[in-house]
JSON list of C-alpha atoms in Angstrom, two decimals:
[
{"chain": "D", "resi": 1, "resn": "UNK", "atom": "CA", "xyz": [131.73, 201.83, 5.84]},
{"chain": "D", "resi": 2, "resn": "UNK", "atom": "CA", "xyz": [131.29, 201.59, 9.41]},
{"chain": "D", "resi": 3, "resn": "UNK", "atom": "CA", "xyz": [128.07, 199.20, 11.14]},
{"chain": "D", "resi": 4, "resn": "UNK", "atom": "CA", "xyz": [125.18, 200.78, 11.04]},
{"chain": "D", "resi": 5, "resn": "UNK", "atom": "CA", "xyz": [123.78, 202.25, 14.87]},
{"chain": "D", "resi": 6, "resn": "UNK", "atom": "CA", "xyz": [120.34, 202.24, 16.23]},
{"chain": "D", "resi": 7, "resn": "UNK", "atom": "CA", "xyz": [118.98, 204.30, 18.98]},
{"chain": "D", "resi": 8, "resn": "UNK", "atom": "CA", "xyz": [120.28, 203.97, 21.97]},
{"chain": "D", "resi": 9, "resn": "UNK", "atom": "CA", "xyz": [117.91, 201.74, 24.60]},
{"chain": "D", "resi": 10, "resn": "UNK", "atom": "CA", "xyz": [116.95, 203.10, 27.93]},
{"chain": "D", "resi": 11, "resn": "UNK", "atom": "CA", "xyz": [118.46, 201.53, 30.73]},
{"chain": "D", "resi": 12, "resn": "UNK", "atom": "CA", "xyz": [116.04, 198.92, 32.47]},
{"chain": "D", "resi": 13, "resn": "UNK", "atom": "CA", "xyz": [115.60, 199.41, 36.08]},
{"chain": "D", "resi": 14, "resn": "UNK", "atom": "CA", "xyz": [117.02, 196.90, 38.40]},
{"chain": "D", "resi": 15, "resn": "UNK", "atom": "CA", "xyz": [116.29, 195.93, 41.93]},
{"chain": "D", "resi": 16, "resn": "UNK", "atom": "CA", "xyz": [118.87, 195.40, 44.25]},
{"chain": "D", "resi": 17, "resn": "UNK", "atom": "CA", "xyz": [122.22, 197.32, 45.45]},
{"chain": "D", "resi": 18, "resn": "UNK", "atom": "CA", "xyz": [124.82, 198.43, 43.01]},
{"chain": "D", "resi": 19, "resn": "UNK", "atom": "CA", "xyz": [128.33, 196.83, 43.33]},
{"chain": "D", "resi": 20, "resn": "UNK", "atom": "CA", "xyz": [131.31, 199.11, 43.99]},
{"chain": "D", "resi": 21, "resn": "UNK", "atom": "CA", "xyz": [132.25, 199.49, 40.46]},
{"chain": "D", "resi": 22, "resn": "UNK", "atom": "CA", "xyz": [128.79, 199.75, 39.36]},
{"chain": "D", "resi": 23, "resn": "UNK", "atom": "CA", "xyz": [128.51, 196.86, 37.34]},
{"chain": "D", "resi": 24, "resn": "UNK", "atom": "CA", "xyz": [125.53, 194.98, 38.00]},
{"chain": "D", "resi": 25, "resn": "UNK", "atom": "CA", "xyz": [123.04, 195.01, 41.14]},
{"chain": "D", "resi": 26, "resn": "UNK", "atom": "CA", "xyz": [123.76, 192.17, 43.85]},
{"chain": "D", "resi": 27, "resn": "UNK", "atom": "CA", "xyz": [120.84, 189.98, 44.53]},
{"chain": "D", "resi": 28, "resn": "UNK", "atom": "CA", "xyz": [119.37, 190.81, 48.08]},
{"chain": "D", "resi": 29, "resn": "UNK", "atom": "CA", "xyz": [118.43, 188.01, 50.55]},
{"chain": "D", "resi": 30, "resn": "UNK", "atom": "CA", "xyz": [114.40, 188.01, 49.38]},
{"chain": "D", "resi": 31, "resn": "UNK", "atom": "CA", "xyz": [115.71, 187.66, 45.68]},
{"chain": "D", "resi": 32, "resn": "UNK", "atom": "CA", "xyz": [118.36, 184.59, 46.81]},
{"chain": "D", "resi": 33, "resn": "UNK", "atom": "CA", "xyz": [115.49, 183.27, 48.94]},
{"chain": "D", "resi": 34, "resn": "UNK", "atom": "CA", "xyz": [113.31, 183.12, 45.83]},
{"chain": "D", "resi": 35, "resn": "UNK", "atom": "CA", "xyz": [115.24, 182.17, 42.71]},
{"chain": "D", "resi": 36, "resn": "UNK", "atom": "CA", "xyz": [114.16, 179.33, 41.45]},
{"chain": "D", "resi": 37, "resn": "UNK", "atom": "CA", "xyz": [117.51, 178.23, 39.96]},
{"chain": "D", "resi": 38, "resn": "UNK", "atom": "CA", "xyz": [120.64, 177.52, 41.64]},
{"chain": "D", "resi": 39, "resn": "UNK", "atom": "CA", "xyz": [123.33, 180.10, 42.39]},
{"chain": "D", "resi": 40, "resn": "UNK", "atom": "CA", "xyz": [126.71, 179.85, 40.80]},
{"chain": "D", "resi": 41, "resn": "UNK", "atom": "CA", "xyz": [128.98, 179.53, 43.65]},
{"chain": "D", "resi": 42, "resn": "UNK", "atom": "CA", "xyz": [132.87, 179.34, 44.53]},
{"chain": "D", "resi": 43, "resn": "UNK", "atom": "CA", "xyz": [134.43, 175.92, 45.02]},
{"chain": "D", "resi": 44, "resn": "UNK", "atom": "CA", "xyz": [135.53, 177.34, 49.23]},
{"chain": "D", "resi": 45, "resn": "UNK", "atom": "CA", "xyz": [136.09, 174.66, 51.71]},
{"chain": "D", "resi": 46, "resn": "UNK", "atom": "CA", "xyz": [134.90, 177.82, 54.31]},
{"chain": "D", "resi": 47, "resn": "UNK", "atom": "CA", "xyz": [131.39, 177.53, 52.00]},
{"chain": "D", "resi": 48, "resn": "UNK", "atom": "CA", "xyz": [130.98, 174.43, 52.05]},
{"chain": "D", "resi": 49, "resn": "UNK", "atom": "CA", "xyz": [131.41, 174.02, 55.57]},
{"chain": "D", "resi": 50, "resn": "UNK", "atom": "CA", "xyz": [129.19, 176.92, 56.63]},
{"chain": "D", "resi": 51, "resn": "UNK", "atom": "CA", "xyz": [126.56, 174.89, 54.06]},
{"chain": "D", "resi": 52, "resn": "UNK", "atom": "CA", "xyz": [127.31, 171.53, 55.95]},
{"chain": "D", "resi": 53, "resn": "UNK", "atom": "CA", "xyz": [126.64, 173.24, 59.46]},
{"chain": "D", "resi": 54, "resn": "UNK", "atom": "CA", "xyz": [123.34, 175.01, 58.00]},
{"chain": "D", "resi": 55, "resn": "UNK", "atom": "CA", "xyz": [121.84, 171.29, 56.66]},
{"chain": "D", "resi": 56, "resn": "UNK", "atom": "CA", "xyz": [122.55, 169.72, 60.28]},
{"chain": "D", "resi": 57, "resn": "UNK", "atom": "CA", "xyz": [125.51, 167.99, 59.62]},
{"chain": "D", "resi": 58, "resn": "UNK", "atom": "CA", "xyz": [127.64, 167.29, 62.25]},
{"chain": "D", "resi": 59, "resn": "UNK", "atom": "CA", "xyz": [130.99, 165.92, 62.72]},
{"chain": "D", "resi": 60, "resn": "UNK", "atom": "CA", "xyz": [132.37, 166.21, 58.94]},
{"chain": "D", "resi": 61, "resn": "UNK", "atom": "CA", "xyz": [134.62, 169.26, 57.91]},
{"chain": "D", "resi": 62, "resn": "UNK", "atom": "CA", "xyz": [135.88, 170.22, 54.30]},
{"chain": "D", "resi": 63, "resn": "UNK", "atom": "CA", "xyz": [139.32, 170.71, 53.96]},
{"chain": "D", "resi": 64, "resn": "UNK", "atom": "CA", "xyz": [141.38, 172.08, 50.77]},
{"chain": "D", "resi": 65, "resn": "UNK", "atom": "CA", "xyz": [143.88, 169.79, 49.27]},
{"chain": "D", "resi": 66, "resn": "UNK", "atom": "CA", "xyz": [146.80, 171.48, 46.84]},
{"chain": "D", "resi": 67, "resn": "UNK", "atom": "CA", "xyz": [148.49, 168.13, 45.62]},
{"chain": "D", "resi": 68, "resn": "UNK", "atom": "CA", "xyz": [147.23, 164.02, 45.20]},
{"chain": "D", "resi": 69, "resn": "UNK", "atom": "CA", "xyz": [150.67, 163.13, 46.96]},
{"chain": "D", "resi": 70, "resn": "UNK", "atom": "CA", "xyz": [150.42, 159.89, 49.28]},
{"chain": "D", "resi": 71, "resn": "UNK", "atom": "CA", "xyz": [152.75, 161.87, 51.78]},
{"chain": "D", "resi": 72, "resn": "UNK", "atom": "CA", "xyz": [150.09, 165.12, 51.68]},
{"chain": "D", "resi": 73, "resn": "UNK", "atom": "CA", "xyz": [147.12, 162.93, 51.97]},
{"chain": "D", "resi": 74, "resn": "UNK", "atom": "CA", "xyz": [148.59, 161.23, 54.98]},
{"chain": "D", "resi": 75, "resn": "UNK", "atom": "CA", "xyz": [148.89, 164.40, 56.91]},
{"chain": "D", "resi": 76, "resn": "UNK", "atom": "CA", "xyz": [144.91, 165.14, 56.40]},
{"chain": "D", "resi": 77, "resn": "UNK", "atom": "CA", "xyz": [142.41, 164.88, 59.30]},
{"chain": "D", "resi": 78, "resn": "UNK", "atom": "CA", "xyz": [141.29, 160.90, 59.55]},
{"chain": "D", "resi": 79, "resn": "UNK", "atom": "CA", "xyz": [139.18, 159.75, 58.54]},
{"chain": "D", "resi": 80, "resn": "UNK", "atom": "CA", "xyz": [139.24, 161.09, 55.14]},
{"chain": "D", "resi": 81, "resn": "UNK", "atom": "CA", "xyz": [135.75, 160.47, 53.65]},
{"chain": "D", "resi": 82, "resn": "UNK", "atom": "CA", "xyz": [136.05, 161.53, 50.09]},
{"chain": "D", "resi": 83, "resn": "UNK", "atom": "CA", "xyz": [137.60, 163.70, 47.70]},
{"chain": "D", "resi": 84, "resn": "UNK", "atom": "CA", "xyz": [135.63, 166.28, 45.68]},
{"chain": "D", "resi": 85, "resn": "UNK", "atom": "CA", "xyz": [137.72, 167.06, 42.36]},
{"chain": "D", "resi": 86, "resn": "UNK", "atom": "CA", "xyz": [136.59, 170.08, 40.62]},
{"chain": "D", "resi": 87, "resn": "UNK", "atom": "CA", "xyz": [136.76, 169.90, 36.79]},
{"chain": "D", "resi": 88, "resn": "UNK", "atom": "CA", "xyz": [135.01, 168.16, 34.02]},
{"chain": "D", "resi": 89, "resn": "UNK", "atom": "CA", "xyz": [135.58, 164.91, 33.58]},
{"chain": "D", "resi": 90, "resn": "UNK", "atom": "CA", "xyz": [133.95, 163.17, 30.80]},
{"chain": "D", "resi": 91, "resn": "UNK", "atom": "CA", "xyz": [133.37, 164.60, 27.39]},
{"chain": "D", "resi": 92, "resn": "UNK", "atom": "CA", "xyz": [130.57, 166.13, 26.26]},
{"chain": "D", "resi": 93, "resn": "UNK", "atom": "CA", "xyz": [129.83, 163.48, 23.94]},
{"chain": "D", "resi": 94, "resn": "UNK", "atom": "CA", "xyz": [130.46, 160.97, 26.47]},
{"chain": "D", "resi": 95, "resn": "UNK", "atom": "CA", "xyz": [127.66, 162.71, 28.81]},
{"chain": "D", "resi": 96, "resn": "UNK", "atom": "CA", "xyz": [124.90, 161.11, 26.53]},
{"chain": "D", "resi": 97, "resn": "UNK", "atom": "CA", "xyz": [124.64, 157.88, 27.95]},
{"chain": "D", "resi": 98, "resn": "UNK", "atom": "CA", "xyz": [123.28, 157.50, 31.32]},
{"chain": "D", "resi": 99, "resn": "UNK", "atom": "CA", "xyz": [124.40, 154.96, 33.54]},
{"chain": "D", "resi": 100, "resn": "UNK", "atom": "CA", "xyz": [121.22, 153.72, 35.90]},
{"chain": "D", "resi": 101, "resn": "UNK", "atom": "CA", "xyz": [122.90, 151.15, 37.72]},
{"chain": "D", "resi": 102, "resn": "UNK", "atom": "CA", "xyz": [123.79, 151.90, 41.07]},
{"chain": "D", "resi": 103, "resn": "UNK", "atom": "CA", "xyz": [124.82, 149.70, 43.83]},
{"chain": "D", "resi": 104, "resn": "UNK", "atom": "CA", "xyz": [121.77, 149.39, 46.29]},
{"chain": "D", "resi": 105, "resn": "UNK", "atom": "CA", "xyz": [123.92, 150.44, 49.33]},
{"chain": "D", "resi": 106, "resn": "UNK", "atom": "CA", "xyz": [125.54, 153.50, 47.42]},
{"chain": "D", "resi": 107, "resn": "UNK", "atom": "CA", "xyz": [123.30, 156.88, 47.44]},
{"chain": "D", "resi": 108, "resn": "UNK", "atom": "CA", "xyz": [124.03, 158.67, 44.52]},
{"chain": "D", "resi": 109, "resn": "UNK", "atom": "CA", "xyz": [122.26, 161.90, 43.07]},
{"chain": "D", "resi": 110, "resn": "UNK", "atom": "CA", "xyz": [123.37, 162.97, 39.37]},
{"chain": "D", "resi": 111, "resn": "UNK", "atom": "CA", "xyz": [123.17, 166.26, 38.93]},
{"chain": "D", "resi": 112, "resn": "UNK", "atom": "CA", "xyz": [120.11, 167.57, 36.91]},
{"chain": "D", "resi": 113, "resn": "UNK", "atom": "CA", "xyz": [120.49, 171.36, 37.47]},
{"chain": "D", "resi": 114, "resn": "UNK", "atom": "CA", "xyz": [123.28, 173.86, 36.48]},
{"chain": "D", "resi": 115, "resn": "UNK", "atom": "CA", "xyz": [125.78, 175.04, 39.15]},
{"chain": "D", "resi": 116, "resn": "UNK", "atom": "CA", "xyz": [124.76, 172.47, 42.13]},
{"chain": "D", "resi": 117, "resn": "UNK", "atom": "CA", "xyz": [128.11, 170.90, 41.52]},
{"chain": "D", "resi": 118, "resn": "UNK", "atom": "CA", "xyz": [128.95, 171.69, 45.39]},
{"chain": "D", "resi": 119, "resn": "UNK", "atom": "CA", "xyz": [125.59, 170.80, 46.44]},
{"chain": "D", "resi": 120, "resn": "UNK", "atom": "CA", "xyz": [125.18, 168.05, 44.72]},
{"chain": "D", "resi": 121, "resn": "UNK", "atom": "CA", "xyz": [129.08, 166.82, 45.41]},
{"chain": "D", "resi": 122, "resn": "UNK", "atom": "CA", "xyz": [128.47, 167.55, 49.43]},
{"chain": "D", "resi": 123, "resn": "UNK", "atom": "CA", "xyz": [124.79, 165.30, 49.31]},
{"chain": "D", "resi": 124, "resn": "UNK", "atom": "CA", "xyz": [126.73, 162.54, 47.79]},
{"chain": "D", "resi": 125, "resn": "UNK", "atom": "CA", "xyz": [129.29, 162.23, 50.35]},
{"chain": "D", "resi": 126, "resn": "UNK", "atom": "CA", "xyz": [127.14, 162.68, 53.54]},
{"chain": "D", "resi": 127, "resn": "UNK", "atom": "CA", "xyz": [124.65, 160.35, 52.47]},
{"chain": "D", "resi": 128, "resn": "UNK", "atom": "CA", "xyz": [127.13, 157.75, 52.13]},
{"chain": "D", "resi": 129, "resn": "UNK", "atom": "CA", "xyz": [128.93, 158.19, 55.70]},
{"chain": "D", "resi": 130, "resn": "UNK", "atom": "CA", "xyz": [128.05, 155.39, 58.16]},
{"chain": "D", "resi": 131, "resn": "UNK", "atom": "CA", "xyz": [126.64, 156.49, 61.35]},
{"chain": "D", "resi": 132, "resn": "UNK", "atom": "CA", "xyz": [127.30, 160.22, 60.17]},
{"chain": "D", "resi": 133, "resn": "UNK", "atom": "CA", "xyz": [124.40, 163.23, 61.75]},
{"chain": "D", "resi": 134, "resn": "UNK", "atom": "CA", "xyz": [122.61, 164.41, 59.34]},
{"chain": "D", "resi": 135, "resn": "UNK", "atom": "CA", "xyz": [120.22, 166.95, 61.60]},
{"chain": "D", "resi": 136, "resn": "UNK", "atom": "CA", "xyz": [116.07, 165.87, 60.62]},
{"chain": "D", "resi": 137, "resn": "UNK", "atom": "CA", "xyz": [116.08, 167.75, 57.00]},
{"chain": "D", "resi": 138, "resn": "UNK", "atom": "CA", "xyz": [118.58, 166.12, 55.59]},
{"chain": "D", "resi": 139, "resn": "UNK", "atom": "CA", "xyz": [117.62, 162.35, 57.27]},
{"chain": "D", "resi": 140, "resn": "UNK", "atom": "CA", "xyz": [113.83, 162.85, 56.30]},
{"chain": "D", "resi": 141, "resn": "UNK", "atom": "CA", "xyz": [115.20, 163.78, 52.40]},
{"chain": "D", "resi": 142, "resn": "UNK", "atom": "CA", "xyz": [117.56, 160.37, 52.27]},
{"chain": "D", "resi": 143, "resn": "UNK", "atom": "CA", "xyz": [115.10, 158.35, 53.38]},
{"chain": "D", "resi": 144, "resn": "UNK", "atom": "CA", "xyz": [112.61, 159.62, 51.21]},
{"chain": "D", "resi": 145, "resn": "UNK", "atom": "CA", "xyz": [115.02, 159.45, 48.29]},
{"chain": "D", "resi": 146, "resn": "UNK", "atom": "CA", "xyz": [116.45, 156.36, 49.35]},
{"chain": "D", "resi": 147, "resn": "UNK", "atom": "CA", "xyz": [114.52, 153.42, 47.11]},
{"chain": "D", "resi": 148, "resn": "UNK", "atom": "CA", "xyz": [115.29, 156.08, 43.61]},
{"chain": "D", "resi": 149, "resn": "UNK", "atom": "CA", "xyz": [117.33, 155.96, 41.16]},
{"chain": "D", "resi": 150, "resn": "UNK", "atom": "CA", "xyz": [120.60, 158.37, 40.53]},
{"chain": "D", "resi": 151, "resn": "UNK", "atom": "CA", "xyz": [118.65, 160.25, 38.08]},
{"chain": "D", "resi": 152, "resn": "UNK", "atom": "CA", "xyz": [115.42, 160.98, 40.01]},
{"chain": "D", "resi": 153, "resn": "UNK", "atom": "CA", "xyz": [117.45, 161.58, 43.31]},
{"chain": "D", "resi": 154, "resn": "UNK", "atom": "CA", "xyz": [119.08, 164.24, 41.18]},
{"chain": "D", "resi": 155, "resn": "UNK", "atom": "CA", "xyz": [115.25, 165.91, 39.91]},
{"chain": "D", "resi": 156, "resn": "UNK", "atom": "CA", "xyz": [114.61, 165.26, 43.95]},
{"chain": "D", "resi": 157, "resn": "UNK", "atom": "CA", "xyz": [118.19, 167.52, 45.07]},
{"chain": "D", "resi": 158, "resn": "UNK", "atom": "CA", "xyz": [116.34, 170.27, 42.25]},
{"chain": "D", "resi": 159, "resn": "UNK", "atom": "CA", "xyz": [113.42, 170.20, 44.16]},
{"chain": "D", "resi": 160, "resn": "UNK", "atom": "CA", "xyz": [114.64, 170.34, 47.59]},
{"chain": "D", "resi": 161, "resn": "UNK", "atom": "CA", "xyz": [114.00, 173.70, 48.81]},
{"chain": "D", "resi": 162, "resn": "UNK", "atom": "CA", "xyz": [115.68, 173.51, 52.19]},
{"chain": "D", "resi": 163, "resn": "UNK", "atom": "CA", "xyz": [119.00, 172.69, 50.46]},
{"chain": "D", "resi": 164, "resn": "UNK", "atom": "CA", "xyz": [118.46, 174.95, 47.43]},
{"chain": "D", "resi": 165, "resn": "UNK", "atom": "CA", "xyz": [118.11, 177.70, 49.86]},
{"chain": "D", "resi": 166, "resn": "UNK", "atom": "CA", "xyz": [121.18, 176.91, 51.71]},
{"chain": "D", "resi": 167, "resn": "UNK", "atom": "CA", "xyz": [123.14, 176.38, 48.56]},
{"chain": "D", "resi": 168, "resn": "UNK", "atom": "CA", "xyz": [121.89, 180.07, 47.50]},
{"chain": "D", "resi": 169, "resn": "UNK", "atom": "CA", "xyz": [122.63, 181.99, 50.80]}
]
């Protein structure tokens, strides 16, 4: 006996622009500008620069790296800062127990919300660079953020609206 059907539901209306195929509606700058979440975005070096030039940074590029070889890594721009890997790590299990020790000259942000990986990866690497430009936004923010632990630095990133917007553009 096949399921039983119900009526059909009327199509919602959305906002925003269909996609090619017709899929779903793209979100429009006012809508990105808005959301109160954080985007799900593609792990690009080309983003994350474009994201590191819109916060102020200066004088730090991204660069994609196919293969840990020592012979690879040596050919990479110098200095080489730090290394973003991009897959889960720990277990979920494992993500229980929260580690609040950090070393007082190490700025470190956990990450609170859902798909600020890059954000949160990109924060955690400039804020750490000796002597690196930050542009006034960013500065202002580590300062600020600067006597907190990992944990509230991370429900600081969330809260961040300069950097949330960036991350969503």
């Amino acid at each position: 006996m096949p399921p039983k059907r119900g009526s059909k539901r009327k199509a919602t209306k959305t906002t925003g622009v269909a996609t090619p195929n017709g899929d779903a509606p793209q979100s429009t700058a006012p809508d990105r500008a808005t959301w109160p979440g954080w985007v799900e975005m593609e792990s690009e070096p080309a983003f994350f620069n474009v994201m590191l030039s819109e916060m102020g940074v200066k004088g730090l590029r991204v660069q994609e790296v196919y293969d840990m070889d020592e012979a690879l890594l040596l050919t990479l721009p110098q200095p080489v800062h730090a290394l973003i890997f991009l897959f889960r790590y720990r277990a979920a299990e494992d993500q229980q127990q929260a580690n609040d020790y950090c070393p007082k000259q190490v700025w470190f942000a956990n990450q609170t919300p859902d798909f600020a990986c890059a954000t949160f990866a990109l924060l955690n690497i400039v804020n750490n660079i000796p002597g690196l430009h930050l542009g006034s936004e960013l500065q202002k923010f580590k300062d600020f953020t600067n006597d907190m632990d990992p944990l509230s630095r991370g429900d600081a990133v969330d809260s961040f609206d300069f950097v949330k917007r960036i991350h969503n553009s």
